mmCIF file of C-alpha atoms in Angstrom:
data_model
loop_
_atom_site.group_PDB
_atom_site.id
_atom_site.type_symbol
_atom_site.label_atom_id
_atom_site.label_comp_id
_atom_site.label_asym_id
_atom_site.label_seq_id
_atom_site.Cartn_x
_atom_site.Cartn_y
_atom_site.Cartn_z
ATOM 1 C CA MET A 168 19.041 -35.499 -15.988
ATOM 2 C CA PRO A 169 22.688 -34.872 -15.029
ATOM 3 C CA GLN A 170 24.468 -37.530 -13.019
ATOM 4 C CA GLY A 171 23.742 -37.277 -9.278
ATOM 5 C CA ILE A 172 20.426 -35.469 -9.740
ATOM 6 C CA LYS A 173 17.755 -37.846 -8.498
ATOM 7 C CA ASN A 174 14.554 -35.926 -9.166
ATOM 8 C CA ARG A 175 12.988 -32.773 -10.590
ATOM 9 C CA ARG A 176 13.263 -30.940 -7.264
ATOM 10 C CA ASP A 177 17.029 -31.504 -7.019
ATOM 11 C CA PHE A 178 17.404 -30.415 -10.634
ATOM 12 C CA LEU A 179 15.470 -27.178 -10.046
ATOM 13 C CA ALA A 180 17.481 -26.439 -6.923
ATOM 14 C CA MET A 181 20.733 -26.908 -8.841
ATOM 15 C CA ALA A 182 19.493 -24.730 -11.692
ATOM 16 C CA ALA A 183 18.417 -21.990 -9.332
ATOM 17 C CA THR A 184 21.765 -22.135 -7.548
ATOM 18 C CA SER A 185 23.630 -21.863 -10.842
ATOM 19 C CA ALA A 186 21.488 -18.962 -11.986
ATOM 20 C CA GLY A 187 22.049 -17.190 -8.698
ATOM 21 C CA ALA A 188 25.786 -17.675 -8.773
ATOM 22 C CA GLY A 189 25.957 -16.231 -12.274
ATOM 23 C CA MET A 190 23.855 -13.121 -11.912
ATOM 24 C CA LEU A 191 23.511 -12.084 -8.278
ATOM 25 C CA PRO A 192 25.660 -9.405 -6.673
ATOM 26 C CA SER A 193 27.871 -10.394 -3.788
ATOM 27 C CA LEU A 194 25.823 -11.011 -0.665
ATOM 28 C CA GLY A 195 28.716 -10.978 1.758
ATOM 29 C CA ALA A 196 28.543 -9.313 5.160
ATOM 30 C CA ALA A 197 28.016 -5.564 5.196
ATOM 31 C CA ALA A 198 28.442 -3.071 7.985
ATOM 32 C CA PRO A 199 25.677 -3.644 10.544
ATOM 33 C CA ALA A 200 22.901 -1.093 10.844
ATOM 34 C CA ALA A 201 22.842 1.051 13.942
ATOM 35 C CA GLY A 202 21.991 -1.096 16.923
ATOM 36 C CA ALA A 203 22.259 -4.350 14.972
ATOM 37 C CA ALA A 204 23.971 -7.351 16.485
ATOM 38 C CA GLU A 205 25.465 -9.900 14.125
ATOM 39 C CA GLY A 206 24.488 -13.501 14.675
ATOM 40 C CA GLN A 207 21.478 -12.648 16.848
ATOM 41 C CA GLY A 208 18.354 -14.773 16.923
ATOM 42 C CA SER A 209 19.561 -17.943 15.244
ATOM 43 C CA GLY A 210 16.904 -20.635 15.267
ATOM 44 C CA ALA A 211 17.085 -24.379 14.766
ATOM 45 C CA GLY A 212 19.211 -25.101 11.719
ATOM 46 C CA SER A 213 19.671 -21.431 10.881
ATOM 47 C CA SER A 214 22.867 -19.539 10.177
ATOM 48 C CA PRO A 215 24.086 -16.217 11.598
ATOM 49 C CA ARG A 216 22.571 -13.161 9.952
ATOM 50 C CA GLN A 217 24.757 -11.068 7.707
ATOM 51 C CA ALA A 218 23.549 -7.610 8.648
ATOM 52 C CA GLY A 219 22.672 -5.338 5.756
ATOM 53 C CA ARG A 220 22.081 -8.214 3.321
ATOM 54 C CA ALA A 221 18.521 -7.217 2.498
ATOM 55 C CA LYS A 222 19.261 -3.506 2.489
ATOM 56 C CA GLN A 223 21.690 -4.092 -0.374
ATOM 57 C CA LEU A 224 18.842 -5.546 -2.440
ATOM 58 C CA PHE A 225 16.546 -2.568 -2.101
ATOM 59 C CA LYS A 226 18.602 -0.082 -4.065
ATOM 60 C CA PRO A 227 16.982 3.296 -4.872
ATOM 61 C CA GLU A 228 15.355 1.933 -8.028
ATOM 62 C CA TYR A 229 13.882 -0.961 -6.018
ATOM 63 C CA ARG A 230 12.505 0.961 -3.036
ATOM 64 C CA PHE A 231 8.999 1.389 -4.504
ATOM 65 C CA GLY A 232 7.058 -1.598 -5.721
ATOM 66 C CA LEU A 233 3.781 -2.823 -7.141
ATOM 67 C CA GLY A 234 1.817 -5.067 -4.765
ATOM 68 C CA GLY A 235 -0.214 -7.918 -6.216
ATOM 69 C CA VAL A 236 -3.335 -8.002 -4.017
ATOM 70 C CA PRO A 237 -5.693 -6.051 -6.343
ATOM 71 C CA ILE A 238 -4.441 -7.802 -9.496
ATOM 72 C CA GLY A 239 -5.385 -11.052 -7.739
ATOM 73 C CA ASN A 240 -9.046 -9.930 -7.743
ATOM 74 C CA GLU A 241 -9.184 -9.315 -4.001
ATOM 75 C CA PHE A 242 -11.739 -6.504 -4.124
ATOM 76 C CA GLU A 243 -13.395 -6.709 -7.554
ATOM 77 C CA VAL A 244 -13.200 -8.378 -10.951
ATOM 78 C CA VAL A 245 -10.013 -7.414 -12.782
ATOM 79 C CA THR A 246 -9.614 -8.614 -16.355
ATOM 80 C CA ASP A 247 -6.362 -9.936 -17.753
ATOM 81 C CA ALA A 248 -6.262 -6.921 -20.079
ATOM 82 C CA ASP A 249 -6.545 -4.447 -17.203
ATOM 83 C CA ALA A 250 -3.971 -6.365 -15.168
ATOM 84 C CA TYR A 251 -1.441 -6.211 -17.991
ATOM 85 C CA LYS A 252 -2.082 -2.491 -18.533
ATOM 86 C CA THR A 253 -1.394 -1.954 -14.827
ATOM 87 C CA LEU A 254 1.869 -3.882 -15.003
ATOM 88 C CA GLU A 255 2.933 -2.109 -18.185
ATOM 89 C CA ALA A 256 2.139 1.302 -16.678
ATOM 90 C CA SER A 257 4.143 0.481 -13.540
ATOM 91 C CA TRP A 258 7.118 -0.583 -15.599
ATOM 92 C CA ALA A 259 6.896 2.530 -17.784
ATOM 93 C CA ALA A 260 6.810 4.677 -14.619
ATOM 94 C CA GLY A 261 10.091 3.141 -13.493
ATOM 95 C CA VAL A 262 8.829 0.589 -10.972
ATOM 96 C CA ARG A 263 11.324 -2.257 -10.659
ATOM 97 C CA TYR A 264 10.075 -4.107 -7.583
ATOM 98 C CA TYR A 265 7.134 -6.516 -7.826
ATOM 99 C CA ASP A 266 5.542 -8.367 -4.902
ATOM 100 C CA VAL A 267 3.093 -11.199 -5.394
ATOM 101 C CA SER A 268 1.849 -14.377 -3.722
ATOM 102 C CA PRO A 269 0.182 -17.709 -4.551
ATOM 103 C CA TRP A 270 -2.626 -16.523 -2.252
ATOM 104 C CA TYR A 271 -3.625 -13.542 -4.396
ATOM 105 C CA GLY A 272 -6.440 -14.902 -6.511
ATOM 106 C CA LEU A 273 -5.170 -18.442 -5.760
ATOM 107 C CA GLY A 274 -2.596 -18.281 -8.536
ATOM 108 C CA SER A 275 -4.129 -15.552 -10.712
ATOM 109 C CA ALA A 276 -1.776 -12.772 -9.630
ATOM 110 C CA GLU A 277 1.390 -14.839 -10.056
ATOM 111 C CA ARG A 278 0.251 -15.917 -13.521
ATOM 112 C CA ARG A 279 -0.435 -12.318 -14.532
ATOM 113 C CA PHE A 280 2.758 -10.902 -13.038
ATOM 114 C CA GLY A 281 4.809 -13.646 -14.653
ATOM 115 C CA ASN A 282 3.206 -13.227 -18.051
ATOM 116 C CA PHE A 283 4.515 -9.662 -18.050
ATOM 117 C CA LEU A 284 7.782 -10.010 -16.149
ATOM 118 C CA HIS A 285 9.132 -13.060 -17.945
ATOM 119 C CA ASN A 286 9.599 -10.839 -21.007
ATOM 120 C CA GLN A 287 11.806 -8.395 -19.058
ATOM 121 C CA PRO A 288 15.515 -8.992 -18.397
ATOM 122 C CA ARG A 289 15.546 -10.954 -15.143
ATOM 123 C CA ASP A 290 18.362 -8.929 -13.608
ATOM 124 C CA SER A 291 16.497 -5.645 -14.190
ATOM 125 C CA TYR A 292 13.892 -6.017 -11.416
ATOM 126 C CA LEU A 293 13.382 -7.398 -7.906
ATOM 127 C CA LEU A 294 10.703 -10.040 -7.304
ATOM 128 C CA SER A 295 9.244 -11.260 -4.020
ATOM 129 C CA SER A 296 6.609 -13.900 -3.416
ATOM 130 C CA LYS A 297 5.261 -15.933 -0.509
ATOM 131 C CA VAL A 298 5.327 -19.487 0.831
ATOM 132 C CA GLY A 299 3.151 -21.415 3.250
ATOM 133 C CA LYS A 300 0.095 -21.798 1.022
ATOM 134 C CA LEU A 301 0.150 -24.526 -1.603
ATOM 135 C CA LEU A 302 -2.346 -24.614 -4.464
ATOM 136 C CA LYS A 303 -3.839 -27.867 -5.711
ATOM 137 C CA ALA A 304 -6.020 -27.908 -8.821
ATOM 138 C CA SER A 305 -9.358 -29.662 -8.438
ATOM 139 C CA PRO A 306 -12.602 -29.709 -10.444
ATOM 140 C CA ASN A 307 -14.404 -29.472 -7.089
ATOM 141 C CA ASN A 308 -12.406 -26.536 -5.763
ATOM 142 C CA LYS A 309 -13.625 -24.014 -3.199
ATOM 143 C CA SER A 310 -11.802 -21.014 -4.631
ATOM 144 C CA LYS A 311 -14.945 -18.889 -4.890
ATOM 145 C CA GLU A 312 -15.346 -19.060 -1.112
ATOM 146 C CA LEU A 313 -11.959 -17.352 -0.735
ATOM 147 C CA PHE A 314 -11.867 -15.151 -3.833
ATOM 148 C CA PRO A 315 -15.378 -14.629 -5.210
ATOM 149 C CA PHE A 316 -14.113 -12.239 -7.911
ATOM 150 C CA ALA A 317 -11.376 -14.572 -9.171
ATOM 151 C CA ASN A 318 -11.587 -17.574 -11.474
ATOM 152 C CA SER A 319 -9.157 -20.115 -10.064
ATOM 153 C CA PRO A 320 -9.159 -23.915 -10.411
ATOM 154 C CA ASN A 321 -7.280 -24.324 -7.138
ATOM 155 C CA ASN A 322 -7.876 -25.377 -3.569
ATOM 156 C CA LEU A 323 -5.672 -24.066 -0.769
ATOM 157 C CA VAL A 324 -3.455 -26.186 1.512
ATOM 158 C CA PHE A 325 -1.386 -24.621 4.305
ATOM 159 C CA ASP A 326 2.106 -26.078 4.607
ATOM 160 C CA TYR A 327 4.872 -24.392 6.636
ATOM 161 C CA THR A 328 7.248 -27.367 6.540
ATOM 162 C CA ALA A 329 10.613 -27.411 4.782
ATOM 163 C CA ASP A 330 9.207 -29.615 2.014
ATOM 164 C CA GLY A 331 6.217 -27.309 1.703
ATOM 165 C CA VAL A 332 8.494 -24.291 1.204
ATOM 166 C CA ARG A 333 10.457 -26.019 -1.546
ATOM 167 C CA ARG A 334 7.280 -27.141 -3.280
ATOM 168 C CA SER A 335 5.779 -23.658 -3.009
ATOM 169 C CA ILE A 336 8.810 -21.993 -4.587
ATOM 170 C CA GLU A 337 8.891 -24.534 -7.426
ATOM 171 C CA ASP A 338 5.203 -24.005 -8.123
ATOM 172 C CA SER A 339 5.586 -20.217 -8.050
ATOM 173 C CA LEU A 340 8.485 -20.355 -10.494
ATOM 174 C CA GLN A 341 6.330 -22.319 -12.908
ATOM 175 C CA ARG A 342 3.353 -19.951 -12.613
ATOM 176 C CA LEU A 343 5.625 -16.914 -12.957
ATOM 177 C CA GLY A 344 7.738 -18.345 -15.761
ATOM 178 C CA VAL A 345 11.003 -17.052 -14.267
ATOM 179 C CA ASP A 346 14.084 -18.836 -12.999
ATOM 180 C CA HIS A 347 14.370 -17.417 -9.490
ATOM 181 C CA ILE A 348 12.608 -15.391 -6.792
ATOM 182 C CA ASP A 349 14.681 -12.809 -4.960
ATOM 183 C CA VAL A 350 12.868 -12.415 -1.626
ATOM 184 C CA VAL A 351 10.571 -14.989 -0.008
ATOM 185 C CA PHE A 352 8.061 -14.147 2.724
ATOM 186 C CA VAL A 353 6.440 -16.848 4.864
ATOM 187 C CA HIS A 354 2.826 -15.790 4.589
ATOM 188 C CA ASP A 355 0.114 -15.158 7.170
ATOM 189 C CA ILE A 356 1.257 -17.098 10.254
ATOM 190 C CA SER A 357 -0.763 -14.612 12.225
ATOM 191 C CA PRO A 358 -3.620 -14.301 14.748
ATOM 192 C CA ASP A 359 -5.835 -12.634 12.111
ATOM 193 C CA ASN A 360 -5.685 -15.613 9.722
ATOM 194 C CA LYS A 361 -8.944 -17.431 10.355
ATOM 195 C CA TYR A 362 -8.247 -20.038 7.665
ATOM 196 C CA LEU A 363 -5.319 -21.705 9.451
ATOM 197 C CA PRO A 364 -6.067 -25.360 10.283
ATOM 198 C CA ARG A 365 -4.402 -24.981 13.704
ATOM 199 C CA PRO A 366 -3.821 -22.058 16.098
ATOM 200 C CA TRP A 367 -1.240 -19.700 14.630
ATOM 201 C CA GLN A 368 1.232 -20.450 17.424
ATOM 202 C CA GLU A 369 1.248 -24.135 16.431
ATOM 203 C CA GLU A 370 1.766 -23.247 12.774
ATOM 204 C CA PHE A 371 4.577 -20.902 13.825
ATOM 205 C CA GLU A 372 6.341 -23.767 15.612
ATOM 206 C CA ILE A 373 6.071 -25.879 12.445
ATOM 207 C CA ALA A 374 7.606 -23.038 10.446
ATOM 208 C CA LYS A 375 10.309 -22.490 13.046
ATOM 209 C CA LYS A 376 11.463 -26.085 12.597
ATOM 210 C CA GLY A 377 10.722 -26.317 8.857
ATOM 211 C CA ALA A 378 10.200 -23.216 6.735
ATOM 212 C CA PHE A 379 12.571 -20.837 8.522
ATOM 213 C CA PRO A 380 15.750 -22.967 8.523
ATOM 214 C CA ALA A 381 14.970 -24.210 4.998
ATOM 215 C CA LEU A 382 14.837 -20.624 3.738
ATOM 216 C CA SER A 383 18.041 -19.764 5.582
ATOM 217 C CA ARG A 384 19.760 -22.650 3.778
ATOM 218 C CA MET A 385 18.346 -21.522 0.426
ATOM 219 C CA ARG A 386 19.608 -18.014 1.114
ATOM 220 C CA ASP A 387 23.058 -19.248 2.076
ATOM 221 C CA GLU A 388 23.135 -21.384 -1.085
ATOM 222 C CA ARG A 389 22.011 -18.298 -3.064
ATOM 223 C CA ILE A 390 18.863 -19.925 -4.372
ATOM 224 C CA ILE A 391 17.102 -16.873 -2.894
ATOM 225 C CA LYS A 392 18.589 -13.556 -1.772
ATOM 226 C CA ALA A 393 16.629 -12.915 1.433
ATOM 227 C CA TRP A 394 13.648 -14.103 3.443
ATOM 228 C CA GLY A 395 11.288 -13.069 6.220
ATOM 229 C CA ILE A 396 7.612 -13.324 7.088
ATOM 230 C CA GLY A 397 4.685 -11.323 5.761
ATOM 231 C CA VAL A 398 1.864 -10.701 8.244
ATOM 232 C CA ASN A 399 -0.702 -8.092 9.312
ATOM 233 C CA THR A 400 0.001 -8.227 13.064
ATOM 234 C CA PRO A 401 3.102 -7.447 15.173
ATOM 235 C CA GLU A 402 3.525 -10.513 17.390
ATOM 236 C CA PRO A 403 4.673 -12.982 14.694
ATOM 237 C CA ILE A 404 7.195 -10.473 13.353
ATOM 238 C CA ILE A 405 8.682 -9.891 16.792
ATOM 239 C CA ARG A 406 8.885 -13.639 17.372
ATOM 240 C CA VAL A 407 10.560 -14.490 14.081
ATOM 241 C CA ILE A 408 13.139 -11.744 14.573
ATOM 242 C CA GLN A 409 13.947 -12.990 18.070
ATOM 243 C CA GLU A 410 13.797 -16.718 17.350
ATOM 244 C CA SER A 411 15.198 -17.113 13.827
ATOM 245 C CA ASP A 412 17.323 -15.150 11.351
ATOM 246 C CA PRO A 413 15.173 -13.335 8.764
ATOM 247 C CA ASP A 414 16.609 -10.527 6.655
ATOM 248 C CA VAL A 415 13.522 -8.442 5.912
ATOM 249 C CA CYS A 416 9.856 -8.813 6.870
ATOM 250 C CA LEU A 417 6.723 -7.617 5.130
ATOM 251 C CA LEU A 418 5.059 -5.255 7.585
ATOM 252 C CA ALA A 419 1.518 -5.141 6.213
ATOM 253 C CA SER A 420 -1.335 -2.952 7.523
ATOM 254 C CA GLN A 421 0.799 -1.832 10.472
ATOM 255 C CA TYR A 422 2.500 1.386 9.427
ATOM 256 C CA SER A 423 0.172 4.002 7.984
ATOM 257 C CA LEU A 424 -1.038 7.494 8.779
ATOM 258 C CA ILE A 425 -3.987 5.872 10.553
ATOM 259 C CA ASP A 426 -2.088 3.316 12.646
ATOM 260 C CA HIS A 427 1.663 3.281 13.345
ATOM 261 C CA LYS A 428 2.201 3.566 17.124
ATOM 262 C CA THR A 429 2.688 -0.167 17.801
ATOM 263 C CA ALA A 430 5.199 -0.512 14.989
ATOM 264 C CA LEU A 431 7.168 2.492 16.214
ATOM 265 C CA ASP A 432 7.183 1.558 19.884
ATOM 266 C CA LYS A 433 7.311 -2.250 19.849
ATOM 267 C CA VAL A 434 8.314 -3.672 16.470
ATOM 268 C CA PHE A 435 10.969 -1.243 15.266
ATOM 269 C CA PRO A 436 13.139 -1.433 18.419
ATOM 270 C CA VAL A 437 13.354 -5.230 18.183
ATOM 271 C CA ALA A 438 14.106 -5.084 14.462
ATOM 272 C CA ARG A 439 16.789 -2.463 14.970
ATOM 273 C CA GLN A 440 18.452 -4.545 17.681
ATOM 274 C CA HIS A 441 18.650 -7.564 15.362
ATOM 275 C CA GLY A 442 19.493 -5.805 12.096
ATOM 276 C CA VAL A 443 16.204 -6.562 10.318
ATOM 277 C CA GLY A 444 14.345 -4.171 8.028
ATOM 278 C CA PHE A 445 10.911 -4.046 6.432
ATOM 279 C CA VAL A 446 9.006 -3.923 3.236
ATOM 280 C CA VAL A 447 5.982 -1.820 4.202
ATOM 281 C CA GLY A 448 2.637 -2.845 2.715
ATOM 282 C CA SER A 449 -0.901 -1.456 2.795
ATOM 283 C CA ALA A 450 0.172 2.113 3.467
ATOM 284 C CA LEU A 451 -3.334 3.153 2.431
ATOM 285 C CA ASN A 452 -4.995 0.506 4.643
ATOM 286 C CA ALA A 453 -6.322 -1.282 1.551
ATOM 287 C CA GLY A 454 -7.362 2.022 -0.020
ATOM 288 C CA PHE A 455 -9.155 3.439 3.015
ATOM 289 C CA ILE A 456 -6.972 6.546 3.240
ATOM 290 C CA SER A 457 -7.506 7.302 -0.437
ATOM 291 C CA GLY A 458 -11.274 6.974 -0.100
ATOM 292 C CA SER A 459 -12.251 3.313 -0.490
ATOM 293 C CA PRO A 460 -15.185 2.090 1.639
ATOM 294 C CA ARG A 461 -13.132 -0.541 3.471
ATOM 295 C CA TYR A 462 -10.391 -0.773 6.069
ATOM 296 C CA ASN A 463 -7.687 -3.396 5.528
ATOM 297 C CA TYR A 464 -8.719 -6.937 4.570
ATOM 298 C CA GLY A 465 -10.996 -9.799 5.528
ATOM 299 C CA ASP A 466 -14.712 -10.449 5.481
ATOM 300 C CA GLU A 467 -15.387 -7.582 7.881
ATOM 301 C CA ARG A 468 -13.313 -4.950 6.098
ATOM 302 C CA TRP A 469 -16.494 -2.967 5.550
ATOM 303 C CA LYS A 470 -16.938 -2.509 9.309
ATOM 304 C CA ILE A 471 -14.740 0.563 9.610
ATOM 305 C CA PRO A 472 -14.102 1.723 13.190
ATOM 306 C CA PRO A 473 -15.647 5.183 13.675
ATOM 307 C CA GLU A 474 -12.409 6.524 15.138
ATOM 308 C CA HIS A 475 -10.596 5.679 11.896
ATOM 309 C CA ILE A 476 -13.190 7.561 9.860
ATOM 310 C CA ALA A 477 -12.880 10.547 12.192
ATOM 311 C CA LYS A 478 -9.091 10.501 11.899
ATOM 312 C CA ARG A 479 -9.251 10.305 8.108
ATOM 313 C CA ASP A 480 -11.543 13.355 8.096
ATOM 314 C CA LYS A 481 -9.017 15.292 10.201
ATOM 315 C CA LEU A 482 -6.156 14.211 7.948
ATOM 316 C CA ARG A 483 -8.117 15.354 4.919
ATOM 317 C CA ALA A 484 -8.733 18.732 6.509
ATOM 318 C CA VAL A 485 -5.026 19.309 7.085
ATOM 319 C CA ALA A 486 -4.210 18.061 3.587
ATOM 320 C CA ASN A 487 -6.705 20.527 2.119
ATOM 321 C CA GLN A 488 -5.235 23.316 4.222
ATOM 322 C CA PHE A 489 -1.781 22.740 2.727
ATOM 323 C CA GLY A 490 -2.839 21.716 -0.784
ATOM 324 C CA VAL A 491 -1.557 18.173 -0.296
ATOM 325 C CA ASP A 492 -2.915 15.005 -1.881
ATOM 326 C CA LEU A 493 -3.629 12.725 1.087
ATOM 327 C CA ARG A 494 -2.730 9.561 -0.809
ATOM 328 C CA THR A 495 0.659 11.080 -1.660
ATOM 329 C CA ALA A 496 1.252 12.043 1.965
ATOM 330 C CA ALA A 497 0.261 8.579 3.181
ATOM 331 C CA LEU A 498 2.641 6.791 0.815
ATOM 332 C CA GLN A 499 5.562 9.066 1.584
ATOM 333 C CA PHE A 500 4.919 8.771 5.337
ATOM 334 C CA SER A 501 5.037 4.975 5.250
ATOM 335 C CA ALA A 502 8.285 5.030 3.269
ATOM 336 C CA ALA A 503 10.013 7.491 5.640
ATOM 337 C CA PRO A 504 11.470 5.258 8.437
ATOM 338 C CA ASP A 505 15.053 4.153 7.998
ATOM 339 C CA LEU A 506 13.896 0.572 8.578
ATOM 340 C CA ALA A 507 11.508 0.827 5.612
ATOM 341 C CA TYR A 508 13.713 -0.721 2.951
ATOM 342 C CA ALA A 509 10.880 -0.584 0.423
ATOM 343 C CA LEU A 510 7.220 0.331 0.037
ATOM 344 C CA ILE A 511 4.782 -1.764 -1.999
ATOM 345 C CA VAL A 512 1.442 -0.353 -3.132
ATOM 346 C CA GLY A 513 -1.333 -2.244 -4.875
ATOM 347 C CA ALA A 514 -3.079 -1.103 -8.032
ATOM 348 C CA HIS A 515 -5.482 -2.685 -10.485
ATOM 349 C CA THR A 516 -5.710 0.010 -13.159
ATOM 350 C CA GLU A 517 -3.241 1.908 -15.277
ATOM 351 C CA ALA A 518 -4.361 5.191 -13.689
ATOM 352 C CA GLN A 519 -3.785 3.910 -10.147
ATOM 353 C CA ALA A 520 -0.347 2.609 -10.994
ATOM 354 C CA LEU A 521 0.715 5.924 -12.506
ATOM 355 C CA ALA A 522 -0.777 7.964 -9.661
ATOM 356 C CA ASN A 523 1.030 5.888 -7.025
ATOM 357 C CA ALA A 524 4.368 6.139 -8.800
ATOM 358 C CA SER A 525 3.885 9.887 -9.239
ATOM 359 C CA SER A 526 3.105 10.306 -5.543
ATOM 360 C CA MET A 527 6.565 9.102 -4.615
ATOM 361 C CA LYS A 528 8.107 11.923 -6.679
ATOM 362 C CA ASP A 529 5.826 14.706 -5.459
ATOM 363 C CA THR A 530 6.670 17.277 -2.785
ATOM 364 C CA VAL A 531 4.886 17.595 0.563
ATOM 365 C CA PRO A 532 5.658 20.791 2.510
ATOM 366 C CA PRO A 533 7.364 20.325 5.894
ATOM 367 C CA ALA A 534 4.656 22.474 7.494
ATOM 368 C CA PHE A 535 2.104 19.769 6.697
ATOM 369 C CA TRP A 536 3.960 17.213 8.817
ATOM 370 C CA ALA A 537 4.476 19.731 11.588
ATOM 371 C CA GLU A 538 0.742 20.414 11.694
ATOM 372 C CA LEU A 539 -0.053 16.691 11.875
ATOM 373 C CA LYS A 540 2.225 16.385 14.902
ATOM 374 C CA ARG A 541 0.812 19.546 16.462
ATOM 375 C CA GLN A 542 -2.701 18.082 16.251
ATOM 376 C CA GLY A 543 -1.565 14.656 17.472
ATOM 377 C CA LEU A 544 -2.574 12.987 14.206
ATOM 378 C CA ILE A 545 0.790 11.259 13.929
ATOM 379 C CA GLU A 546 3.114 10.181 16.728
ATOM 380 C CA GLN A 547 5.743 12.649 17.888
ATOM 381 C CA ASN A 548 8.498 10.081 17.283
ATOM 382 C CA ALA A 549 7.290 9.202 13.780
ATOM 383 C CA PRO A 550 9.876 9.913 11.070
ATOM 384 C CA VAL A 551 8.600 12.214 8.321
ATOM 385 C CA PRO A 552 9.842 12.629 4.757
ATOM 386 C CA GLN A 553 12.643 15.108 4.273
ATOM 387 C CA ALA A 554 11.976 18.087 2.029
ATOM 388 C CA LYS A 555 13.446 17.617 -1.439
ATOM 389 C CA GLN A 556 16.414 19.787 -2.238
ATOM 390 C CA ALA A 557 15.855 22.382 -4.958
#
């Protein structure tokens, strides 16, 4: 190894830094978003936020992405062949943002995404993954308890320390077969995560002292371009925005046609004040809006609240009245807020990938949105997509 490089980790960090310096666009300070305050929310060891940093990453061609949950065998068995067809179809449809995680299939999704993406020019797409969950191969693994449809050799270890973040990124780079990850989300420090070894607040404090400042340093050294957290509940997002300096957070299962009031009224104002934006995930509530017999994730996803079923029926009725595909409306709705830097949507078949990409190019009549507001099916202050110009 070169002189002064003591171990593999230092070597990888240097290589990633060099790669970033050679190919990344300038990440200098941009004009703050409306209501943003520069330097707000710095945590232990963190640096002042450069407002607009993440927004620069999500250029028009990167504002719609493929999410990796289904390809990680979350809901059913997905073969390698079907996974690659899905990735190829997404690429052919113009998708250039890909979001994955070690958690999805305990390594399966990253392996599949990487097997496709490592053959594409690395500066032609945006890639995000997650940290906080390390994978350790074992012949006596318990992977089937977590992902019964996957075939992983790995056990799961939660680690939100600085060392854990570095190890997680190294491991992801190896599974993906690429030289850098653009955006890193600290994954699932959240009240809904029943697998955490300690209460989520305790894990959050570990991350606040370890993962968060470590990612800020990596960002400032241009090893990564941006970081945030990825969770399914609002409280951790509000805390990380107020107590550290993330650039963009993954707002999962919190901004959909079914449920968006809390995000609008409580999360968005805090984010706007601190200059933070969102990647919006699970716009279909894990397929519920498009007809799947589940709502969001977890072992009890089949226990769908009756009020959600009733609301979906009303949404369908209005969609039928205006000749609108409800899945298309749901995706466009979740991408409409100015704080929604990007939208990621999962797919596990070629047909799903093409349908989702097509939905983002379709037209929904303004009268449809007006009727939803008239019936109280969406909040009055909810942004709606603008009609496309002829």
